[in-house]
Coordinates of C-alpha atoms and ligand atoms in Angstrom, one line a residue:
Chain A
M1 CA -0.3 0.1 -0.6
D2 CA 2.7 3.2 1.1
N3 CA 4.8 1.2 -2.0
L4 CA 1.6 2.2 -3.9
L5 CA 1.0 5.6 -2.8
S6 CA 4.1 6.7 -3.4
Q7 CA 4.3 5.3 -7.0
L8 CA 1.2 7.8 -8.0
H9 CA 1.8 11.9 -7.4
F10 CA -1.5 13.1 -6.4
A11 CA 0.0 16.0 -5.8
T12 CA 1.5 17.2 -8.1
V13 CA -1.1 16.1 -10.7
G14 CA -3.6 18.3 -7.7
Q15 CA -1.5 21.6 -8.0
Y16 CA -2.7 21.5 -11.7
L17 CA -5.9 19.5 -12.8
V18 CA -7.7 20.8 -9.6
P19 CA -7.7 24.9 -10.8
S20 CA -8.5 23.5 -14.7
L21 CA -11.4 21.0 -13.2
I22 CA -12.4 23.8 -11.1
D23 CA -11.8 26.7 -13.5
G24 CA -14.2 23.3 -15.8
V25 CA -17.4 23.0 -13.4
G26 CA -18.5 26.8 -14.7
I27 CA -19.3 25.2 -17.8
V28 CA -20.8 22.4 -16.7
L29 CA -23.4 24.5 -14.5
E30 CA -23.6 26.6 -17.1
A31 CA -24.9 23.7 -19.6
T32 CA -27.1 21.8 -17.0
F33 CA -28.7 24.9 -15.1
F34 CA -30.0 26.3 -19.2
G35 CA -30.1 23.1 -20.4
F36 CA -31.6 21.5 -17.4
I37 CA -34.5 25.4 -17.9
L38 CA -34.7 24.4 -21.5
A39 CA -36.1 20.5 -20.8
T40 CA -38.9 21.6 -18.4
I41 CA -39.8 23.9 -20.9
V42 CA -39.4 21.2 -23.9
G43 CA -41.3 18.8 -21.5
V44 CA -43.7 20.7 -20.7
F45 CA -45.2 22.1 -24.5
I46 CA -44.6 17.3 -26.1
A47 CA -46.5 17.1 -22.2
V48 CA -49.4 19.5 -23.4
G49 CA -49.0 18.6 -27.0
R50 CA -49.2 15.4 -26.7
L51 CA -52.9 15.6 -24.0
F52 CA -54.5 17.8 -25.6
G53 CA -52.9 19.0 -29.7
W54 CA -54.7 19.1 -33.1
K55 CA -54.4 15.4 -33.1
P56 CA -51.3 15.6 -36.6
I57 CA -49.0 17.5 -33.5
K58 CA -49.7 14.2 -31.1
I59 CA -48.8 12.3 -33.5
F60 CA -45.7 13.9 -34.6
L61 CA -44.6 14.1 -30.9
Y62 CA -45.1 10.8 -30.5
V63 CA -42.4 9.8 -33.6
F64 CA -40.3 12.6 -32.4
L65 CA -40.8 11.1 -29.0
E66 CA -39.5 7.8 -30.2
I67 CA -36.9 8.7 -32.6
I68 CA -35.0 10.5 -29.6
R69 CA -35.9 8.1 -26.7
G70 CA -34.3 5.1 -29.3
T71 CA -31.2 7.2 -29.8
P72 CA -28.5 7.6 -27.5
L73 CA -27.8 11.2 -26.1
L74 CA -23.7 11.1 -27.7
V75 CA -25.4 10.4 -31.2
Q76 CA -27.6 13.0 -30.7
L77 CA -24.8 15.7 -29.7
V78 CA -22.6 14.8 -31.9
Y79 CA -25.2 14.2 -35.0
I80 CA -26.2 18.3 -33.4
Y81 CA -22.6 19.7 -33.8
Y82 CA -21.6 17.9 -37.2
V83 CA -24.1 17.1 -38.8
V84 CA -26.9 19.0 -38.7
P85 CA -24.5 22.5 -39.6
L86 CA -23.7 20.2 -43.3
I87 CA -26.6 20.2 -43.7
I88 CA -27.8 23.3 -43.3
N89 CA -24.6 24.6 -45.0
L90 CA -26.4 21.1 -48.0
L91 CA -28.7 22.8 -48.5
A92 CA -28.4 26.6 -48.1
G93 CA -26.3 25.3 -51.1
M94 CA -28.6 24.3 -53.7
L95 CA -30.2 27.7 -52.7
G96 CA -27.4 28.8 -54.1
Y97 CA -25.8 30.8 -50.7
K98 CA -23.1 30.3 -49.8
T99 CA -22.6 29.5 -45.6
D100 CA -20.2 28.4 -44.0
M101 CA -22.9 27.3 -40.2
Q102 CA -21.4 26.1 -37.1
I103 CA -22.9 26.0 -33.8
A104 CA -20.7 27.1 -31.2
P105 CA -19.3 23.7 -29.0
L106 CA -21.5 24.6 -26.0
T107 CA -24.3 25.5 -27.9
A108 CA -24.2 22.1 -29.5
G109 CA -24.4 20.5 -26.3
I110 CA -27.3 22.9 -24.4
A111 CA -29.7 21.8 -27.1
G112 CA -29.0 18.3 -27.2
L113 CA -28.9 18.0 -23.6
A114 CA -32.6 19.9 -24.4
I115 CA -33.9 17.9 -25.8
N116 CA -32.6 14.5 -24.8
Y117 CA -33.7 15.4 -21.2
G118 CA -36.9 17.3 -22.5
C119 CA -38.4 13.1 -24.1
Y120 CA -38.1 11.9 -20.7
M121 CA -38.7 14.6 -18.8
S122 CA -42.9 14.6 -20.8
E123 CA -43.4 12.0 -19.9
V124 CA -42.6 12.6 -15.8
V125 CA -44.9 16.2 -17.0
R126 CA -47.7 13.9 -19.2
A127 CA -47.9 11.3 -15.9
G128 CA -48.0 14.8 -13.1
I129 CA -50.9 15.9 -15.2
I130 CA -52.7 12.7 -15.5
A131 CA -52.8 12.5 -11.9
V132 CA -54.2 15.3 -10.5
D133 CA -58.3 15.0 -10.3
K134 CA -60.2 14.9 -14.1
G135 CA -63.0 17.2 -11.6
Q136 CA -59.4 19.6 -11.1
M137 CA -60.2 20.7 -15.1
E138 CA -64.0 20.8 -15.4
A139 CA -64.6 22.8 -12.6
A140 CA -62.0 25.5 -14.3
L141 CA -63.3 25.0 -17.1
V142 CA -67.6 25.8 -16.0
L143 CA -65.9 29.0 -14.7
G144 CA -65.6 30.2 -18.0
F145 CA -61.2 29.2 -18.0
G146 CA -59.6 27.9 -21.3
K147 CA -58.6 25.3 -21.6
Y148 CA -54.5 26.0 -21.7
E149 CA -55.5 29.0 -18.6
A150 CA -57.5 25.8 -17.2
L151 CA -54.3 23.5 -17.1
F152 CA -51.6 26.4 -16.6
R153 CA -53.6 27.6 -13.3
I154 CA -55.9 25.2 -12.1
V155 CA -54.1 21.4 -13.0
M156 CA -50.0 22.5 -13.1
P157 CA -49.6 24.0 -9.9
Q158 CA -51.1 20.7 -8.6
A159 CA -48.9 17.8 -11.2
L160 CA -46.0 20.0 -10.1
R161 CA -46.0 18.6 -6.6
S162 CA -45.7 14.6 -7.9
I163 CA -43.5 16.2 -11.2
I164 CA -40.6 18.3 -9.0
P165 CA -39.3 14.9 -7.5
S166 CA -38.7 13.3 -10.8
L167 CA -37.3 15.9 -12.2
G168 CA -34.9 16.5 -9.9
N169 CA -33.8 13.4 -10.8
Y170 CA -33.3 14.0 -14.4
L171 CA -31.4 16.8 -13.0
V172 CA -28.4 14.9 -11.0
M173 CA -28.0 12.5 -14.2
M174 CA -28.3 15.5 -16.2
I175 CA -25.4 17.5 -14.1
K176 CA -23.0 13.9 -14.6
D177 CA -24.5 13.8 -18.4
T178 CA -22.6 17.0 -20.0
S179 CA -19.1 14.7 -19.6
L180 CA -20.6 13.4 -23.2
L181 CA -20.0 17.5 -24.0
A182 CA -16.7 16.2 -24.6
Y183 CA -17.1 14.8 -28.0
V184 CA -18.4 18.0 -28.8
A185 CA -15.6 19.5 -28.3
V186 CA -17.3 21.7 -24.9
N187 CA -14.3 22.1 -22.7
E188 CA -15.4 20.7 -19.5
L189 CA -14.4 18.7 -16.6
L190 CA -13.7 15.2 -18.6
L191 CA -12.1 17.0 -22.0
R192 CA -9.5 19.0 -20.0
T193 CA -8.6 15.4 -18.1
Q194 CA -8.1 13.7 -21.1
T195 CA -5.9 16.4 -22.7
Y196 CA -4.0 16.0 -19.5
A197 CA -3.6 12.8 -18.5
S198 CA -2.7 12.2 -22.4
Q199 CA 0.1 14.5 -22.2
T200 CA 1.7 13.6 -18.6
F201 CA 0.9 9.8 -18.2
Y202 CA -1.0 10.7 -14.6
T203 CA -3.4 8.4 -15.5
I204 CA -5.1 7.1 -13.0
E205 CA -4.6 10.4 -11.1
A206 CA -6.4 12.5 -13.4
Y207 CA -9.3 10.4 -13.4
S208 CA -9.5 10.2 -9.7
Y209 CA -9.7 13.2 -9.5
L210 CA -12.0 13.6 -11.8
A211 CA -14.3 11.3 -10.6
I212 CA -14.4 12.8 -7.6
A213 CA -14.9 16.4 -9.0
Y214 CA -18.6 14.6 -9.8
L215 CA -19.6 13.2 -7.2
I216 CA -18.4 16.6 -5.3
L217 CA -21.7 18.4 -7.7
S218 CA -23.9 15.5 -8.0
V219 CA -23.5 13.8 -3.6
P220 CA -25.6 17.3 -2.2
L221 CA -27.0 17.6 -5.3
S222 CA -29.1 14.6 -5.3
H223 CA -29.6 15.3 -1.2
C224 CA -31.2 18.3 -1.4
V225 CA -33.2 16.7 -4.1
K226 CA -34.2 14.1 -1.8
F227 CA -35.1 17.0 1.0
I228 CA -37.6 19.1 -1.7
E229 CA -38.9 15.4 -2.2
Y230 CA -39.3 14.8 1.6
K231 CA -40.8 18.4 1.7
L232 CA -42.8 17.9 -0.5
S233 CA -44.6 14.4 0.3
S234 CA -44.7 15.8 4.3
S235 CA -47.4 18.7 3.3
S236 CA -50.2 17.2 2.2
R237 CA -52.3 20.3 1.0
Chain B
M1 CA -83.6 30.3 -22.0
L2 CA -81.9 26.7 -23.6
N3 CA -84.0 24.6 -26.4
I4 CA -82.4 21.8 -26.8
F5 CA -83.4 19.2 -29.8
D6 CA -82.3 16.3 -30.8
L7 CA -79.5 15.8 -28.9
K8 CA -77.4 12.2 -29.3
K9 CA -74.4 10.9 -27.8
N10 CA -73.0 7.6 -28.4
Y11 CA -69.6 6.9 -26.7
G12 CA -68.5 4.6 -29.0
D13 CA -71.0 1.6 -30.2
T14 CA -73.1 2.8 -27.2
E15 CA -76.2 5.1 -27.4
V16 CA -76.4 7.1 -24.2
L17 CA -78.2 9.2 -24.9
K18 CA -81.2 8.9 -27.9
N19 CA -83.3 12.1 -29.3
I20 CA -83.9 13.7 -26.0
T21 CA -85.3 17.1 -27.1
I22 CA -86.4 20.0 -24.1
R23 CA -86.5 23.4 -23.2
I24 CA -85.5 25.0 -19.8
D25 CA -87.3 28.4 -19.0
D26 CA -86.0 31.5 -17.7
G27 CA -86.0 30.5 -13.8
E28 CA -86.9 27.6 -14.4
V29 CA -86.4 24.8 -11.8
V30 CA -86.7 21.5 -13.3
C31 CA -85.1 17.9 -11.5
I32 CA -83.6 15.6 -13.4
I33 CA -84.3 11.9 -12.7
G34 CA -83.9 8.6 -13.0
P35 CA -81.9 4.7 -12.2
S36 CA -78.4 5.0 -12.3
G37 CA -76.4 4.8 -15.8
S38 CA -80.0 6.7 -17.4
G39 CA -77.8 8.8 -18.5
K40 CA -78.9 12.5 -16.5
S41 CA -75.0 13.1 -15.4
T42 CA -74.3 13.1 -19.8
F43 CA -77.4 14.9 -19.9
L44 CA -75.9 17.8 -17.7
R45 CA -72.6 17.7 -18.7
C46 CA -74.1 18.2 -22.6
L47 CA -75.7 21.6 -22.1
N48 CA -72.4 23.1 -20.9
L49 CA -70.8 21.2 -23.7
L50 CA -68.6 19.6 -21.0
E51 CA -69.2 16.9 -23.4
V52 CA -69.7 17.2 -27.2
P53 CA -73.0 15.7 -27.8
T54 CA -73.2 14.3 -31.1
S55 CA -75.2 15.2 -33.1
G56 CA -78.8 17.5 -32.3
K57 CA -78.7 21.1 -31.6
I58 CA -79.0 23.3 -28.3
Y59 CA -80.0 26.5 -28.7
Y60 CA -78.8 29.2 -25.6
N61 CA -80.7 32.2 -24.8
G62 CA -82.0 31.7 -28.7
S63 CA -78.6 31.2 -31.3
I64 CA -77.3 27.7 -31.2
L65 CA -74.6 26.8 -29.6
D66 CA -71.1 25.9 -30.9
E67 CA -68.2 23.8 -29.7
D68 CA -65.4 25.6 -30.0
L69 CA -67.1 29.4 -30.6
D70 CA -69.1 29.6 -27.8
S71 CA -68.4 27.4 -24.8
K72 CA -66.6 29.5 -23.0
R73 CA -68.7 32.5 -23.2
M74 CA -71.5 30.2 -22.1
R75 CA -70.0 28.7 -19.4
R76 CA -69.0 31.9 -18.3
E77 CA -73.1 32.2 -17.6
V78 CA -74.2 29.0 -16.7
G79 CA -72.3 27.3 -14.0
M80 CA -72.7 24.0 -13.2
V81 CA -71.8 22.6 -9.1
F82 CA -70.1 19.0 -9.2
Q83 CA -71.4 15.4 -7.3
K84 CA -67.4 15.8 -5.8
F85 CA -67.3 19.5 -5.4
N86 CA -63.9 20.7 -7.1
L87 CA -62.5 23.3 -4.9
F88 CA -59.5 24.0 -6.1
P89 CA -57.7 22.7 -2.6
M90 CA -54.8 24.8 -3.0
F91 CA -56.8 27.6 -2.5
T92 CA -58.3 29.3 0.7
V93 CA -62.6 29.7 1.0
L94 CA -62.1 32.3 -0.4
K95 CA -59.4 32.7 -3.5
N96 CA -61.7 29.9 -5.1
I97 CA -64.5 31.8 -4.7
M98 CA -62.5 34.9 -6.2
Y99 CA -60.6 33.5 -8.4
A100 CA -63.3 33.3 -12.0
P101 CA -64.1 36.5 -10.8
I102 CA -60.5 38.6 -10.9
H103 CA -59.5 35.7 -13.8
V104 CA -62.4 35.6 -16.4
K105 CA -64.6 38.4 -16.1
K106 CA -61.7 41.2 -15.0
M107 CA -63.5 41.8 -12.0
K108 CA -61.5 44.6 -9.5
K109 CA -59.9 42.2 -6.4
K110 CA -61.8 45.0 -4.0
D111 CA -65.2 43.7 -5.9
A112 CA -64.5 39.7 -5.7
E113 CA -63.9 40.0 -2.2
I114 CA -66.6 41.6 -1.2
L115 CA -68.2 39.7 -3.5
A116 CA -67.6 36.6 -2.0
H117 CA -68.0 37.4 1.7
S118 CA -72.0 38.5 0.8
L119 CA -71.9 34.8 -1.2
L120 CA -70.2 32.9 1.4
K121 CA -72.2 34.9 4.6
K122 CA -75.3 33.7 1.7
V123 CA -74.5 29.8 2.2
G124 CA -73.2 30.7 5.1
L125 CA -70.1 30.1 6.0
D126 CA -68.2 33.9 6.1
N127 CA -66.1 32.7 8.6
K128 CA -65.0 30.2 7.4
A129 CA -63.1 32.0 4.2
N130 CA -59.6 31.2 4.7
A131 CA -60.5 28.0 5.3
Y132 CA -59.2 26.0 3.1
P133 CA -61.1 23.4 0.9
M134 CA -59.7 20.1 3.3
Q135 CA -60.4 21.7 6.7
L136 CA -64.1 21.5 5.6
S137 CA -67.0 18.9 5.7
G138 CA -68.8 18.3 2.4
G139 CA -71.5 20.0 3.3
Q140 CA -69.5 23.0 3.8
Q141 CA -67.0 21.9 1.3
Q142 CA -70.7 22.1 -1.8
R143 CA -71.8 25.5 -0.5
V144 CA -68.8 27.1 -1.6
A145 CA -68.8 25.4 -4.2
I146 CA -72.4 26.5 -4.7
A147 CA -71.0 29.8 -3.8
R148 CA -68.2 29.7 -6.3
A149 CA -70.2 29.1 -9.0
L150 CA -72.6 32.5 -8.3
A151 CA -69.5 34.4 -7.9
M152 CA -69.7 34.7 -11.5
Q153 CA -72.8 35.5 -11.3
P154 CA -74.6 32.6 -13.7
K155 CA -78.0 32.7 -15.3
L156 CA -78.3 29.6 -15.0
L157 CA -77.0 26.5 -12.7
L158 CA -76.0 22.6 -13.9
F159 CA -76.0 20.6 -10.6
D160 CA -75.1 17.4 -10.8
E161 CA -76.2 14.8 -7.8
P162 CA -74.6 17.8 -5.4
T163 CA -76.0 15.5 -2.2
S164 CA -74.6 12.0 -3.3
A165 CA -71.3 12.5 -2.2
L166 CA -72.2 13.9 1.5
D167 CA -72.8 11.7 4.4
P168 CA -77.0 12.2 5.1
E169 CA -76.7 14.3 8.6
L170 CA -75.3 16.9 6.3
V171 CA -77.3 16.7 3.1
G172 CA -80.3 18.8 4.1
E173 CA -76.9 22.2 4.8
V174 CA -77.4 22.3 1.5
L175 CA -80.8 21.9 -0.3
N176 CA -81.4 24.6 1.8
V177 CA -78.6 26.5 -0.2
M178 CA -80.7 26.1 -3.3
R179 CA -84.4 26.2 -2.5
D180 CA -83.1 30.0 -1.3
L181 CA -81.7 29.6 -4.6
K182 CA -84.8 29.0 -5.5
K183 CA -86.2 32.1 -4.0
D184 CA -83.9 34.4 -5.5
G185 CA -85.9 33.2 -9.0
M186 CA -82.3 31.4 -9.8
S187 CA -82.9 28.7 -13.2
M188 CA -81.6 26.5 -12.0
V189 CA -81.5 22.1 -13.9
V190 CA -80.6 19.4 -10.5
V191 CA -80.5 15.9 -11.3
T192 CA -80.7 14.7 -7.7
H193 CA -81.5 11.4 -6.3
E194 CA -83.4 13.8 -3.3
M195 CA -87.4 13.6 -3.9
G196 CA -88.4 14.6 -1.8
F197 CA -86.4 18.1 -2.8
A198 CA -87.9 17.3 -6.2
R199 CA -91.5 17.3 -5.2
D200 CA -90.9 20.1 -3.2
V201 CA -88.3 22.5 -5.1
S202 CA -88.6 21.7 -8.8
D203 CA -91.2 22.8 -10.7
R204 CA -90.8 20.6 -14.0
V205 CA -89.4 16.5 -12.9
V206 CA -88.1 14.6 -15.6
F207 CA -87.4 11.0 -15.7
M208 CA -85.5 9.9 -18.1
D209 CA -84.5 5.5 -18.3
K210 CA -81.8 4.1 -21.2
G211 CA -81.6 7.4 -22.6
Y212 CA -85.1 8.5 -23.1
I213 CA -86.7 11.3 -20.9
V214 CA -89.4 8.6 -20.5
E215 CA -92.2 11.3 -18.8
E216 CA -91.9 14.7 -17.5
G217 CA -94.1 17.4 -16.0
C218 CA -94.5 19.5 -12.5
P219 CA -93.8 17.6 -9.5
A220 CA -97.6 16.0 -9.0
D221 CA -98.4 14.9 -11.7
I222 CA -95.0 12.5 -11.9
F223 CA -94.8 11.8 -8.1
N224 CA -98.6 11.1 -7.6
H225 CA -99.7 10.0 -11.6
P226 CA -97.1 9.4 -13.0
K227 CA -98.1 7.6 -16.8
E228 CA -95.8 5.5 -17.6
E229 CA -94.7 2.5 -16.3
R230 CA -91.3 2.6 -16.6
T231 CA -92.2 6.4 -14.1
Q232 CA -94.0 4.3 -11.0
R233 CA -92.1 1.3 -10.7
F234 CA -89.2 3.0 -9.9
L235 CA -90.4 6.0 -7.8
N236 CA -92.2 2.5 -6.7
R237 CA -88.7 1.3 -5.5
V238 CA -86.3 4.6 -4.5
L239 CA -90.2 5.8 -2.4
G240 CA -90.2 2.0 -1.2
G241 CA -89.6 3.3 2.2
M242 CA -92.0 6.4 2.3
Ligands
LIG1 N1 -66.8 8.7 -20.6 C1 -67.4 7.3 -21.6 N2 -67.0 6.4 -22.4 C2 -67.5 5.5 -21.7 N3 -69.5 5.1 -21.5 C3 -69.8 6.3 -20.7 C4 -68.9 7.3 -20.4 N4 -69.5 8.3 -19.1 C5 -70.8 7.4 -19.3 N5 -70.9 6.3 -20.1 C6 -72.1 5.1 -19.9 O1 -73.6 6.4 -20.3 C7 -73.7 5.8 -19.7 C8 -74.7 6.3 -18.8 O2 -74.2 7.4 -17.6 P1 -74.5 8.8 -17.2 O3 -73.8 9.0 -15.8 O4 -75.1 9.8 -18.2 O5 -75.6 7.9 -16.3 P2 -77.0 8.8 -13.8 O6 -77.3 9.3 -15.4 O7 -75.3 10.6 -14.2 O8 -75.9 7.9 -13.6 P3 -75.8 7.5 -11.7 O9 -76.5 8.0 -12.3 O10 -75.2 6.3 -11.4 O11 -74.3 9.0 -11.8 C9 -73.6 5.1 -18.3 O12 -73.7 3.7 -19.2 C10 -72.2 5.2 -18.8 O13 -71.3 3.6 -18.6
LIG2 MG1 -74.0 10.5 -13.2

């Protein structure tokens, strides 16, 4: 044991890598923050569209959902970052415009997280809306509220009690999944570690620091989520 | 007030309402009675387009009702009270009552509050303004639900078995509120199993069975001299103990 530790260079690696990781945390938080807010919006739109939308919209959303859930997040990220700009440039070229469109790495990453997570979160939102007594919607309708007004004023606030805890779990998953953004050139924690390890060959130390960094981010967050869940379930009204 | 012609409602292959034609006049109290599953609730819910009729026409004050165009406008004038109250659990009693006047009618908050308090007084619950629905008995909740409907100053009120979810000792307080409404001249259509209420309060009783209006008339005729055999059998059964 003594021997093993003496062969590793945690102190040296820490001196360089830890500040770099701390820098990268800003990007992780930024991606998670915007990714999660947008995912929530996407999730609500898909859920509402599938429940109350016009028939063709329901079908479209269902197909879209199947595509997103049937492909890995990593593939979606790569697709958004590399393929979508190519398609746009190609289409523009056919129309006679010469474009060289690119998507900024972080933008592509946030978009990928928002769409992918939005699809999964839409199921949570949908279940939450369905779980609210149908009489609540009807009571609002007969008072003269429109369908969407009734939904957002009366039904949604009640659905949130069951939605928020599950969405919290997605938040914790998302902060860990930001590591996938390394593959679309976002200079987050994994990419920083990879770069460092490949230059110095301190592989064991570097990735151990990386793992610890994710633990420090996700464990407190998941406890916060559990706490909110507990608060919501104990205050019964 | 309401003219219904040849109303039909199907759920898939089952015909729940068959050729319902009926008129509801201003200031009239109409009670709808009939066995379970006869389509009473469905009929009532077609009147404010909570259910969309399969065919038939509904005229509201002379103009024909179209689902998309008119349901919202009409529902501001036609209130509804449900069997299970359906109060908004996250709001206080007062806010339950003020909510629609403020947000649908754009009434000023102060005015809505004055209105809500006066309605609570009317249903005998002025001391419960700041309670939450969960803290009230069923009878009290239903009286709040009536006050909430009244806050929109409706011209017609629909009731779907307003006392069926209540403990027997709480039925009276709700029926008394409804009697007061009748005295105020409110038009009401009431689906009920309370035969005493139907006999004493209504201007007209409608007996429904298997999706048809079998018989209608003034309470004295329906209860004392029903013409149709089905009406007789139903009344014998429900009034058996009386
Ligand atoms: N959403 C629905 N889908 C399919 N069938 C329905 C639906 N709603 C009602 N029904 C059927 O329509 C018939 C009439 O129902 P309705 O609720 O109008 O009866 P009701 O007279 O109000 O009975 P009750 O006294 O039990 O309330 C019943 O046979 C019921 O099973
Ligand atoms: Mg019924």
